Coordinates of C-alpha atoms in Angstrom, one line a residue:
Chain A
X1 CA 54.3 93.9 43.8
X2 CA 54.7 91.3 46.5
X3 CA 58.4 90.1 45.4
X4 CA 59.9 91.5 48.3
X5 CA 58.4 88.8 50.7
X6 CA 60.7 86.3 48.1
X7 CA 63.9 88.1 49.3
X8 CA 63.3 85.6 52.5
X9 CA 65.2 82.5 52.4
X10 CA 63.1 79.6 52.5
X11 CA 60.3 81.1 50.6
X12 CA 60.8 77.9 48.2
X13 CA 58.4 78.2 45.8
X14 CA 59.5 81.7 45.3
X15 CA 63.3 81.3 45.0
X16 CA 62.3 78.3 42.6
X17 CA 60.7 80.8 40.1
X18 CA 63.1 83.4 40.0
X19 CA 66.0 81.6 39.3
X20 CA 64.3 79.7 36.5
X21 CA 64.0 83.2 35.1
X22 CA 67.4 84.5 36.4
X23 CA 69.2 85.4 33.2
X24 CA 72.4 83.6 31.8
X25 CA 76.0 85.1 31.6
X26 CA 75.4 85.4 27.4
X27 CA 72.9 88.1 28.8
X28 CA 74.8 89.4 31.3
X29 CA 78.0 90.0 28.4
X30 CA 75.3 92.1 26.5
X31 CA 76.3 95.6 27.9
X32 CA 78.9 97.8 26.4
X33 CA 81.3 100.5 27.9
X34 CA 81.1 101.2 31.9
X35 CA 77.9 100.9 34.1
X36 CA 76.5 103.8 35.6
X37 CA 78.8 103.1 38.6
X38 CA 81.7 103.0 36.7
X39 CA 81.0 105.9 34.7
X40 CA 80.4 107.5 38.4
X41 CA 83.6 106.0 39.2
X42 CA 85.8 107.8 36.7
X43 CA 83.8 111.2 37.3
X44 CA 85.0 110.6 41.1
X45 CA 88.6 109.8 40.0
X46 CA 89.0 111.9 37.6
X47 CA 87.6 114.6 40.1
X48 CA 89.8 113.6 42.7
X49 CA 93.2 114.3 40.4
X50 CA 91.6 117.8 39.7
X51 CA 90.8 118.7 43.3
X52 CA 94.6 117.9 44.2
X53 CA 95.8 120.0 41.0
X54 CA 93.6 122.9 42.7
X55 CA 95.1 122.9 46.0
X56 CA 98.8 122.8 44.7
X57 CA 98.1 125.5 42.3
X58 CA 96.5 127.6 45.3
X59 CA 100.0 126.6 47.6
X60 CA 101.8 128.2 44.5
X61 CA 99.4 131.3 44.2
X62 CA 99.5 132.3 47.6
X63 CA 103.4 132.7 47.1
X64 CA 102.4 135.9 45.8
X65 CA 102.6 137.5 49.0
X66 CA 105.6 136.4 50.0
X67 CA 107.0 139.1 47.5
X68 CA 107.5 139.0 43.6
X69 CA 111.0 137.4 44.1
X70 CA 109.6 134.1 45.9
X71 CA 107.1 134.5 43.5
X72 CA 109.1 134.3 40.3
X73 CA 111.8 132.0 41.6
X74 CA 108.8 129.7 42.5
X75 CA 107.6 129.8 38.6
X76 CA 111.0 129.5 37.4
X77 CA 111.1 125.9 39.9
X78 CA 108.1 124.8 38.2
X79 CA 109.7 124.6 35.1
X80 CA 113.1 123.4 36.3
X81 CA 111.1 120.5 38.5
X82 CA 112.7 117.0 37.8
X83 CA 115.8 118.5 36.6
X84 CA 118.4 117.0 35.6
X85 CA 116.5 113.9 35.1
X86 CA 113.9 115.6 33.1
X87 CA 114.4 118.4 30.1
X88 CA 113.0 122.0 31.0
X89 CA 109.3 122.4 31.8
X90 CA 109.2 118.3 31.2
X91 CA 107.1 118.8 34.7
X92 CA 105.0 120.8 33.4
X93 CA 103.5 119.1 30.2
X94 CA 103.7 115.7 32.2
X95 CA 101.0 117.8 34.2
X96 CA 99.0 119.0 31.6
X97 CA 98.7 116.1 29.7
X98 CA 97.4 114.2 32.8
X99 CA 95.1 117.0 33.6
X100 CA 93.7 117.2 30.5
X101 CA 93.2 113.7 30.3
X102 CA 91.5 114.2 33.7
X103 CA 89.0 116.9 32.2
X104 CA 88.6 114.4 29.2
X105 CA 87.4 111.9 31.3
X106 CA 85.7 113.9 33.7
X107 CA 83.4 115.9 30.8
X108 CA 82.8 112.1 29.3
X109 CA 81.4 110.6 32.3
X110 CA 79.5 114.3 33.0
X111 CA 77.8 114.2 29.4
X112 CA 77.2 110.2 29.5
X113 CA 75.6 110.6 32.3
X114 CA 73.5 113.9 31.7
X115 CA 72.2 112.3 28.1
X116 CA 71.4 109.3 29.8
X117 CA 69.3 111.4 32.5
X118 CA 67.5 113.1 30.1
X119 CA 66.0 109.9 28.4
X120 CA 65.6 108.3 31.6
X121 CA 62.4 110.8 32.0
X122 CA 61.2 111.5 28.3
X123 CA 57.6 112.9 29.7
X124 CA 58.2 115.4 32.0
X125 CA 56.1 116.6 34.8
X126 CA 53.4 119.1 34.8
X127 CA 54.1 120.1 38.3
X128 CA 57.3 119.6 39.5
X129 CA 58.6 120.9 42.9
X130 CA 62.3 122.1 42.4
X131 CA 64.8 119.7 43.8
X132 CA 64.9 120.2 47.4
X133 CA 68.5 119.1 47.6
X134 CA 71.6 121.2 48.3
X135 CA 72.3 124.2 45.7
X136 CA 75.2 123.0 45.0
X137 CA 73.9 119.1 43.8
X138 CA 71.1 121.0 41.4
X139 CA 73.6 123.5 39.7
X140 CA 76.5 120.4 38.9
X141 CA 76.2 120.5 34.9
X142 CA 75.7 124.0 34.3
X143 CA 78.2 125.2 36.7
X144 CA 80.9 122.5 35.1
X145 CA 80.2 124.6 31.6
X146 CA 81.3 127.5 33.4
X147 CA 83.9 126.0 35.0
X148 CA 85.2 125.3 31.5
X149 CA 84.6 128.5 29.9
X150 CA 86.4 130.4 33.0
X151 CA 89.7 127.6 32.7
X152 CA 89.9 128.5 28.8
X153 CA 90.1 131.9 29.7
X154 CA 92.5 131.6 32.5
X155 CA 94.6 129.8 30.6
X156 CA 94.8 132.4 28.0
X157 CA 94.6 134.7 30.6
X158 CA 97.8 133.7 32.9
X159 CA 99.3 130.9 31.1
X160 CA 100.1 132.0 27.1
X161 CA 99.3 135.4 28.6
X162 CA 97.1 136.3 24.7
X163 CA 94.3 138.5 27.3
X164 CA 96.7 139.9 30.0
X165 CA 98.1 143.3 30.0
X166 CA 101.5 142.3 30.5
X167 CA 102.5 138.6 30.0
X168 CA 105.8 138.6 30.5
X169 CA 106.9 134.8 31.1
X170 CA 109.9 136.3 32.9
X171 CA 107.7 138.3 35.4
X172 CA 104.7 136.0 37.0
X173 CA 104.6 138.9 39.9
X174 CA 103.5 142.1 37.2
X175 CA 101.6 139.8 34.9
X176 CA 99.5 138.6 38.4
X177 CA 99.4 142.5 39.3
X178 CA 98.3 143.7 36.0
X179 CA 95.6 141.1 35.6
X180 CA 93.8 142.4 38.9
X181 CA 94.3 146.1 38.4
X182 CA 91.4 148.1 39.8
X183 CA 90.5 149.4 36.2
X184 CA 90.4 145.4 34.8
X185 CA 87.3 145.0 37.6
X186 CA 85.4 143.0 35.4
X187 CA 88.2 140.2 35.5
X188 CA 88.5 140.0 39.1
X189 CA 84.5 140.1 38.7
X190 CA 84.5 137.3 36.5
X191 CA 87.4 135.2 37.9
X192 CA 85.7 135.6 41.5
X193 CA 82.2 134.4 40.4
X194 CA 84.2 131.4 38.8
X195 CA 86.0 130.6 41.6
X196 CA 82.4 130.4 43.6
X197 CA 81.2 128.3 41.1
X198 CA 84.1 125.8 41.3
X199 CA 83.4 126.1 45.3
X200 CA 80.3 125.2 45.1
X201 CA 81.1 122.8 42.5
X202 CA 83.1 120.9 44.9
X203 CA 80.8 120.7 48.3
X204 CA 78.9 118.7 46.0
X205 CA 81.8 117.2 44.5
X206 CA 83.8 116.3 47.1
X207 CA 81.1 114.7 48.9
X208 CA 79.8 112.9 45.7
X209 CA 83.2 111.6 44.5
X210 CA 83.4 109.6 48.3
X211 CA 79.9 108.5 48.1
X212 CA 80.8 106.8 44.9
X213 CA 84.3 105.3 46.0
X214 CA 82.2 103.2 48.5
X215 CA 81.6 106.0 51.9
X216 CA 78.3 104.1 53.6
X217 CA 78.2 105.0 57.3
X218 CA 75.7 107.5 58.3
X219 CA 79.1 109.2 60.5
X220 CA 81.2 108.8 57.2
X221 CA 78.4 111.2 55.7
X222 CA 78.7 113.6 58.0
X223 CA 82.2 114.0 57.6
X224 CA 82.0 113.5 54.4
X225 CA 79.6 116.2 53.7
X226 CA 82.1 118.5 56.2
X227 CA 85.2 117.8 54.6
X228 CA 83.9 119.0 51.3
X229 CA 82.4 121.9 52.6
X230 CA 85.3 122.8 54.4
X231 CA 87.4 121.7 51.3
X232 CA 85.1 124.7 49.5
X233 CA 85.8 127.5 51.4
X234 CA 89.8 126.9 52.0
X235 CA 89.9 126.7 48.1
X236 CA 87.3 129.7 47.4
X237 CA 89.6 131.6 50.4
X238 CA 92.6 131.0 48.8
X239 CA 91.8 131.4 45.3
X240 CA 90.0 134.8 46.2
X241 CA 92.9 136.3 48.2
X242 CA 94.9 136.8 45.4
X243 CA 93.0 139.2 43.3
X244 CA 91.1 140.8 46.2
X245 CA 94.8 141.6 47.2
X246 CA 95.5 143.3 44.4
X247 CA 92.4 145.4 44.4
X248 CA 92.9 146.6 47.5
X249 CA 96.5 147.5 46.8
X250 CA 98.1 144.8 49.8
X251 CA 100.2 143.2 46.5
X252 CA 101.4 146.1 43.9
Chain B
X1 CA 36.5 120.4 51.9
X2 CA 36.1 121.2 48.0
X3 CA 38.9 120.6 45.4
X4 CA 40.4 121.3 42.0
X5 CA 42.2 117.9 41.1
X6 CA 44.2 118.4 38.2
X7 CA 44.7 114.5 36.7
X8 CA 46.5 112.9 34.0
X9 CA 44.6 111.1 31.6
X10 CA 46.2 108.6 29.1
X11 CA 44.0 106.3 27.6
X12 CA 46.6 103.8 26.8
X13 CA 50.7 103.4 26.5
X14 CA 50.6 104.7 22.9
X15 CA 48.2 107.2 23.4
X16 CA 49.1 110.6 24.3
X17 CA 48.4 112.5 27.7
X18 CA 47.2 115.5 29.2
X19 CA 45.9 117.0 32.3
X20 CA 42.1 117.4 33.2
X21 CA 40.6 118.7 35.8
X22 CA 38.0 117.8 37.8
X23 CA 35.9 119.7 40.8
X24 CA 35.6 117.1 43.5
X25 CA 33.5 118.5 46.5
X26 CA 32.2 117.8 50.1
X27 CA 35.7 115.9 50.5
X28 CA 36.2 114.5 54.2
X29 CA 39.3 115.6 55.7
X30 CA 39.4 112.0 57.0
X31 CA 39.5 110.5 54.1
X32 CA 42.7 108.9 52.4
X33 CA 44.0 110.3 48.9
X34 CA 43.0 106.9 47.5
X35 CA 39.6 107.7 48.9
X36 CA 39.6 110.7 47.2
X37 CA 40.4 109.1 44.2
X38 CA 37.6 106.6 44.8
X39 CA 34.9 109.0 45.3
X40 CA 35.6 111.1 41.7
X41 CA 35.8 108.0 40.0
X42 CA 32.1 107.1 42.0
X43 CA 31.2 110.3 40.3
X44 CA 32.6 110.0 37.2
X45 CA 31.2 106.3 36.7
X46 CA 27.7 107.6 37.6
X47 CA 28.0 110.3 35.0
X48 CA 29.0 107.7 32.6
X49 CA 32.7 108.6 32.2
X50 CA 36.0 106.5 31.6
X51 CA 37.2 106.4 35.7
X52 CA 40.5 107.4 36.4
X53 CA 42.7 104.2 36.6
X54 CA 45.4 103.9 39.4
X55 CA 47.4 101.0 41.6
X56 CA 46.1 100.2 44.9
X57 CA 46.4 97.2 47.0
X58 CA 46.7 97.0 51.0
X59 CA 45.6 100.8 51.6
X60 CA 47.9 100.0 54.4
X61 CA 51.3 101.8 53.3
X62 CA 53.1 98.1 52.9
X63 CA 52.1 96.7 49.7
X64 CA 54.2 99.2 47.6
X65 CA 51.1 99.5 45.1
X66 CA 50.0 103.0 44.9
X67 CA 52.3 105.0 43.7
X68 CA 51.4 108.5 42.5
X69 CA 53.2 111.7 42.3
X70 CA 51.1 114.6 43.7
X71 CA 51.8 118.5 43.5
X72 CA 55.1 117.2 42.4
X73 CA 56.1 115.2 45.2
X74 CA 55.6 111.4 44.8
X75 CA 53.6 109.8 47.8
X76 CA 52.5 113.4 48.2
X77 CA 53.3 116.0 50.9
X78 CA 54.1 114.0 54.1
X79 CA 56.8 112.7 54.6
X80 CA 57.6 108.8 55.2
X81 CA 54.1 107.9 54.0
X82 CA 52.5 106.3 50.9
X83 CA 49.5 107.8 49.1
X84 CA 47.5 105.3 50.1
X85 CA 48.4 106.6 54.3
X86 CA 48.2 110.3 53.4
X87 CA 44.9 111.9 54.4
X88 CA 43.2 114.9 53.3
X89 CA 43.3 117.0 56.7
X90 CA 47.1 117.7 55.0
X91 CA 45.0 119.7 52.5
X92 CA 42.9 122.6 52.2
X93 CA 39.6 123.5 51.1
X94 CA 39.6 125.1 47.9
X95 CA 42.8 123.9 46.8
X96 CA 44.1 122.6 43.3
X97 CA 46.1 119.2 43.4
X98 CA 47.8 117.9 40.4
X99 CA 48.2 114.2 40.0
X100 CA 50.9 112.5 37.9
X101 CA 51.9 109.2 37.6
X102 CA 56.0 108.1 38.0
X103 CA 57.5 109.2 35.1
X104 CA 60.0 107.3 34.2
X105 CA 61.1 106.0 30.5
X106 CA 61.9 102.7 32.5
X107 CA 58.3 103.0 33.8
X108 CA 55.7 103.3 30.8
X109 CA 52.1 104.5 31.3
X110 CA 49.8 101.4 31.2
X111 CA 46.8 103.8 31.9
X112 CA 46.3 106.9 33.4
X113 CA 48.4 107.1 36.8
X114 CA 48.9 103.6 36.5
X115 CA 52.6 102.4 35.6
X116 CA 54.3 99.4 34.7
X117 CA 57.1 98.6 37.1
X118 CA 58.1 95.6 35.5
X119 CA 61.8 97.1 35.2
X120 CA 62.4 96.5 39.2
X121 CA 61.0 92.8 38.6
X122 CA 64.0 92.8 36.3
X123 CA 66.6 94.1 38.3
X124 CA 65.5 91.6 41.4
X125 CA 65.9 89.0 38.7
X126 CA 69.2 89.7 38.3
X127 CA 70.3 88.7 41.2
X128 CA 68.1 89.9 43.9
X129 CA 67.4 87.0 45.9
X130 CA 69.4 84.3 47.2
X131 CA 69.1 81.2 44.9
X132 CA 70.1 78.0 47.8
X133 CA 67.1 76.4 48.7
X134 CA 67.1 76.8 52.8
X135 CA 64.4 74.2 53.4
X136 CA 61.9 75.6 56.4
X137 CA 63.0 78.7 58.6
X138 CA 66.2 77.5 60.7
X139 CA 66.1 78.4 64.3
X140 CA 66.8 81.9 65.2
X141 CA 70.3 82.0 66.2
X142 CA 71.2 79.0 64.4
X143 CA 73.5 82.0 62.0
X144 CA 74.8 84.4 64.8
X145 CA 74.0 88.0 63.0
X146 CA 75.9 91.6 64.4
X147 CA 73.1 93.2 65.9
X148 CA 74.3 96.6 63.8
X149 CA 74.0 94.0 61.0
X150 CA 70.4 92.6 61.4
X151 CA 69.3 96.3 62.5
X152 CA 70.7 97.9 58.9
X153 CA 69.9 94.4 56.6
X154 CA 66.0 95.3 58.1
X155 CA 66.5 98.5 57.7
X156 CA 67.1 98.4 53.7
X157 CA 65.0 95.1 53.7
X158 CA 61.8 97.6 54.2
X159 CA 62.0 98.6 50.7
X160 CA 58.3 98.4 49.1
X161 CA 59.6 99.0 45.6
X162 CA 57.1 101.2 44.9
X163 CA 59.1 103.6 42.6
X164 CA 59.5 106.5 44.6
X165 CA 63.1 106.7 44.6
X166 CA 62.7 107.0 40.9
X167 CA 59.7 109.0 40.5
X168 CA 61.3 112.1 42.5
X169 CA 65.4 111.2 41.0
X170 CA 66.0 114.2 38.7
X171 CA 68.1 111.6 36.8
X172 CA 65.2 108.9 36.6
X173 CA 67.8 106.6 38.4
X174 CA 66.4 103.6 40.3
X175 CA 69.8 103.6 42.1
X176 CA 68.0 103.7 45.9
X177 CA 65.7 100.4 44.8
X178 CA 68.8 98.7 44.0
X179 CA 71.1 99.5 46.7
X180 CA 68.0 98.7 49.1
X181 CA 68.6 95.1 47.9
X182 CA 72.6 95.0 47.5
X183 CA 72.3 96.6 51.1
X184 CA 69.9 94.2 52.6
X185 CA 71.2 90.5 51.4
X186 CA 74.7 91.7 51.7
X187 CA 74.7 92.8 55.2
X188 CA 73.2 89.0 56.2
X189 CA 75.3 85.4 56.0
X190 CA 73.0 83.6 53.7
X191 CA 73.6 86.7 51.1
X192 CA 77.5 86.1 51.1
X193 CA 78.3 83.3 48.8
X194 CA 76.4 86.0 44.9
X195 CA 77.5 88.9 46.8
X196 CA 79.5 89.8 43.7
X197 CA 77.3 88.1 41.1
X198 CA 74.5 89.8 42.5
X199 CA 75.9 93.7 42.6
X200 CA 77.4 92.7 38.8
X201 CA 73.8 91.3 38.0
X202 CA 71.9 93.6 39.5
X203 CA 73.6 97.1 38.2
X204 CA 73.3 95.9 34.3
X205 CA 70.1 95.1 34.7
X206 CA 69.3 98.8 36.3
X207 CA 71.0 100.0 33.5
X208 CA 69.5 98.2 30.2
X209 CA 65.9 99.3 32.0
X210 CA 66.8 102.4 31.1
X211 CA 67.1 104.0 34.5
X212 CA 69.5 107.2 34.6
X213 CA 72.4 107.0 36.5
X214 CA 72.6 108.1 40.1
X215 CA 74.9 111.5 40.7
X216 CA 74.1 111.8 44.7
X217 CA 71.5 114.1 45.0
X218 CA 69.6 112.4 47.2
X219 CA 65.8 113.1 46.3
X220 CA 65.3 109.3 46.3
X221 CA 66.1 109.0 50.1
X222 CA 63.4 112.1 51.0
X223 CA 60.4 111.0 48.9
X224 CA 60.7 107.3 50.0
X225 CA 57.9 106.2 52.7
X226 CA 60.0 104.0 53.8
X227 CA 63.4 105.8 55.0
X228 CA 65.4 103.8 53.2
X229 CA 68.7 105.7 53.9
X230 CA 70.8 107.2 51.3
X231 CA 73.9 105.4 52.3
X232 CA 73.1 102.4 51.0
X233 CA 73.8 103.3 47.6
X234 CA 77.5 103.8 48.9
X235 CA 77.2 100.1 49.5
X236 CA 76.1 99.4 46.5
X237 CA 78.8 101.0 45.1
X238 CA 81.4 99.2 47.5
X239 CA 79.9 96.1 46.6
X240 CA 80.1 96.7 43.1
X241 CA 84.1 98.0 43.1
X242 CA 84.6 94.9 44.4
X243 CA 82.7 92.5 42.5
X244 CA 84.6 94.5 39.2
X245 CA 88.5 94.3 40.7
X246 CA 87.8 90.9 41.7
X247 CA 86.4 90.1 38.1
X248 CA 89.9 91.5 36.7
X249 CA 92.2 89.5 39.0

């Protein structure tokens, strides 16, 4: 393949060939639905929207240890947010509808793309050395199921409170205590494994979503890469302080 | 040096596959994996078997012909280097080496470890070149070029388009080729005037190969001989923001 000595300008004959062959815009209106990129695009966007939903919702959890008063008046100003403008809990739903839209999209470009991988490569190899990248690039798809499976239960966990102990919408603070009770283990087991998945997750994330918005300088990587990783471990700190808090008795 | 080469054998694009292995002994260590290659199909011929078929042009590590994934890794097990450069001190006596060709549904067996890479052809089709006719080569600093510029244009200009970048994608995505080229005529003057035409051009082409789409991993940018760097598929996707918002206004 010796095309790449035609990239030079000049090379005449070359250039004269190619763009007989270059292909017309009837061609080029061919495709349907986003390009790669753009389905790359709303996976960044749509990941970006869920990152800043994570880091307010880990503002309002750490409230918790200022004391089950702060705690419950800070739930009770979630739902009164936008008043008198907006009916009760009007917030709230605006919220959920946008971040469920978010997940929609975010699962769609996630599938699209994983469907389109897999027939990219329809032999596989014989020998195949595992993918020397980052841990956290090679478990993406898999650890977004997870991600899903732990945010349906947290939601029926926490929010309509069907698998807590206590869910009483009046008392955040006992419902939070209840959920992390030394004898309920296994659900601080579970949420804490999530919440490493959803760190991890993100370093890859994170870094991804900028690559994809346009990031290009070598230095811009590195920080990149940084940011996401320190991004991780804020989020993984803060989510995990709750319940290990509870364990260990520091919020009763 | 004796060795267990374990080699895919497909005897055309319909036919199906498999792996067969071959004893190949008193191997030089001097000797290229091409070389290699040469001598068991010496052997083979002599014993009146089908050789194994592969690409190979300039044995130099320029041409961007060879192209052939061993114990997993395309280009093999050194870094920056093309099979044709990789030697077979880097192995050792007695050991078993498996050779695949790219697989890629954008890339279809012709023949053994040969593939057909017509797919990049299409891609630089669609757009990667520059189309005005510049007559002879101006003078050198007839277009003043950033030094930074010139440096990261050549940089992504060394591109061979051998595959690699595919070959070793866990996606299949030819994402790195691509970018190479975005990265390369967009950084210069004379790539300015299709900037967008090209990135618009180039990406549906990538994409009705069949490719897979790029999710950052970055296996492209490790197997490549050439060190293209990963950053220029950021560019590419810049470029192709761009080209799409500008589209829309």
């Amino acid at each position: 393949m010796h095309w790449t000595t035609c990239d030079r300008p000049g090379h005449s004959l070359c250039v004269a060939l190619l763009t007989r062959a270059r292909p017309t815009p009837a061609q080029n209106a061919r495709a349907k639905g986003p390009s790669t990129v753009g389905q790359k695009v709303v996976m960044a966007a749509t990941g970006i929207l869920l990152v800043l939903f994570l880091v307010a919702h880990m503002l309002g959890n750490l409230k918790v240890f200022a004391g089950a008063s702060a705690f419950g008046e800070y739930a009770q100003w979630l739902r009164r947010l936008g008043d008198p403008v907006l009916p009760q809990t009007a917030y709230l739903w605006i919220q959920r509808v946008v971040l469920l839209l978010a997940v929609g999209g975010h699962i769609w470009a996630a599938t699209a793309l994983t469907l389109r991988a897999r027939r990219a490569r329809p032999v596989r190899y014989a020998h195949r050395r595992p993918v020397r990248g980052s841990y956290a690039a090679r478990t993406m798809r898999w650890g977004g199921v997870i991600i899903v499976l732990f945010v349906i239960y947290h939601i029926l966990d926490l929010t309509t409170g069907h698998l807590n102990p206590v869910a009483d919408p009046a008392n955040p603070y006992a419902t939070v205590v209840a959920d992390f009770a030394p004898g309920r283990w296994y659900v601080t087991l579970f949420y804490g494994l999530a919440v490493v998945a959803i760190g991890f997750h993100l370093r890859h994330g994170v870094y991804s979503a900028l690559r994809t918005l346009g990031q290009q300088t070598s230095r811009g990587e590195r920080r990149a890469r940084a940011f996401a990783l320190a991004l991780s471990v804020l989020l993984c700190g803060g989510y995990l302080a709750v319940p290990f808090a509870v364990l260990t008795g520091v919020v009763r | 040096m004796n060795l267990t080469l374990r080699v895919w054998r497909q005897a055309g694009p319909e036919t199906r596959g498999r792996m067969v292995t071959y004893r190949v002994e008193e191997v030089s260590p001097e000797m290229s994996f091409l070389e290699l290659l040469d001598v068991l199909n010496e052997r083979l011929t002599l014993a009146g078997e089908e050789p194994v078929a592969f690409d190979h042009d300039c044995r130099e590590g320029i041409c961007g012909m060879c192209g052939i994934v061993i114990n997993g890794v395309p280009h093999g097990p050194q870094p920056a280097t093309t099979a044709c450069q990789l030697h077979m001190r880097h192995f050792s006596d007695g050991d078993t080496i498996d050779v695949e060709p790219w697989r890629a549904r954008a890339f279809p067996v012709v023949k053994d470890l040969v593939v057909d890479r017509g797919a990049f052809d299409r891609i630089i089709r669609a757009g990667g070149y520059i189309s005005a006719p510049t007559g002879s080569a101006p003078d050198a600093h007839a277009t003043p070029v950033p030094k930074p510029d010139a440096d990261a244009a050549f940089e992504a200009a060394a591109c061979i388009g051998c595959g690699a970048c595919v070959a070793a994608c866990p996606n299949g995505s030819g994402m790195l080729f691509t970018a190479a080229k975005i990265t390369h005529l967009g950084l210069l003057p004379q790539g300015q005037p299709e900037r967008s035409e090209r990135v618009r051009g180039m990406i549906e082409a990538h994409d009705a190969a069949g490719f897979g789409g790029c999710t950052n991993t970055g296996e492209c940018a490790i197997a490549c001989p050439k060190g293209i760097p990963l950053t220029t598929i950021g560019r590419l996707n810049a470029d192709y923001l761009a080209a799409v918002r500008g589209r829309q206004q």
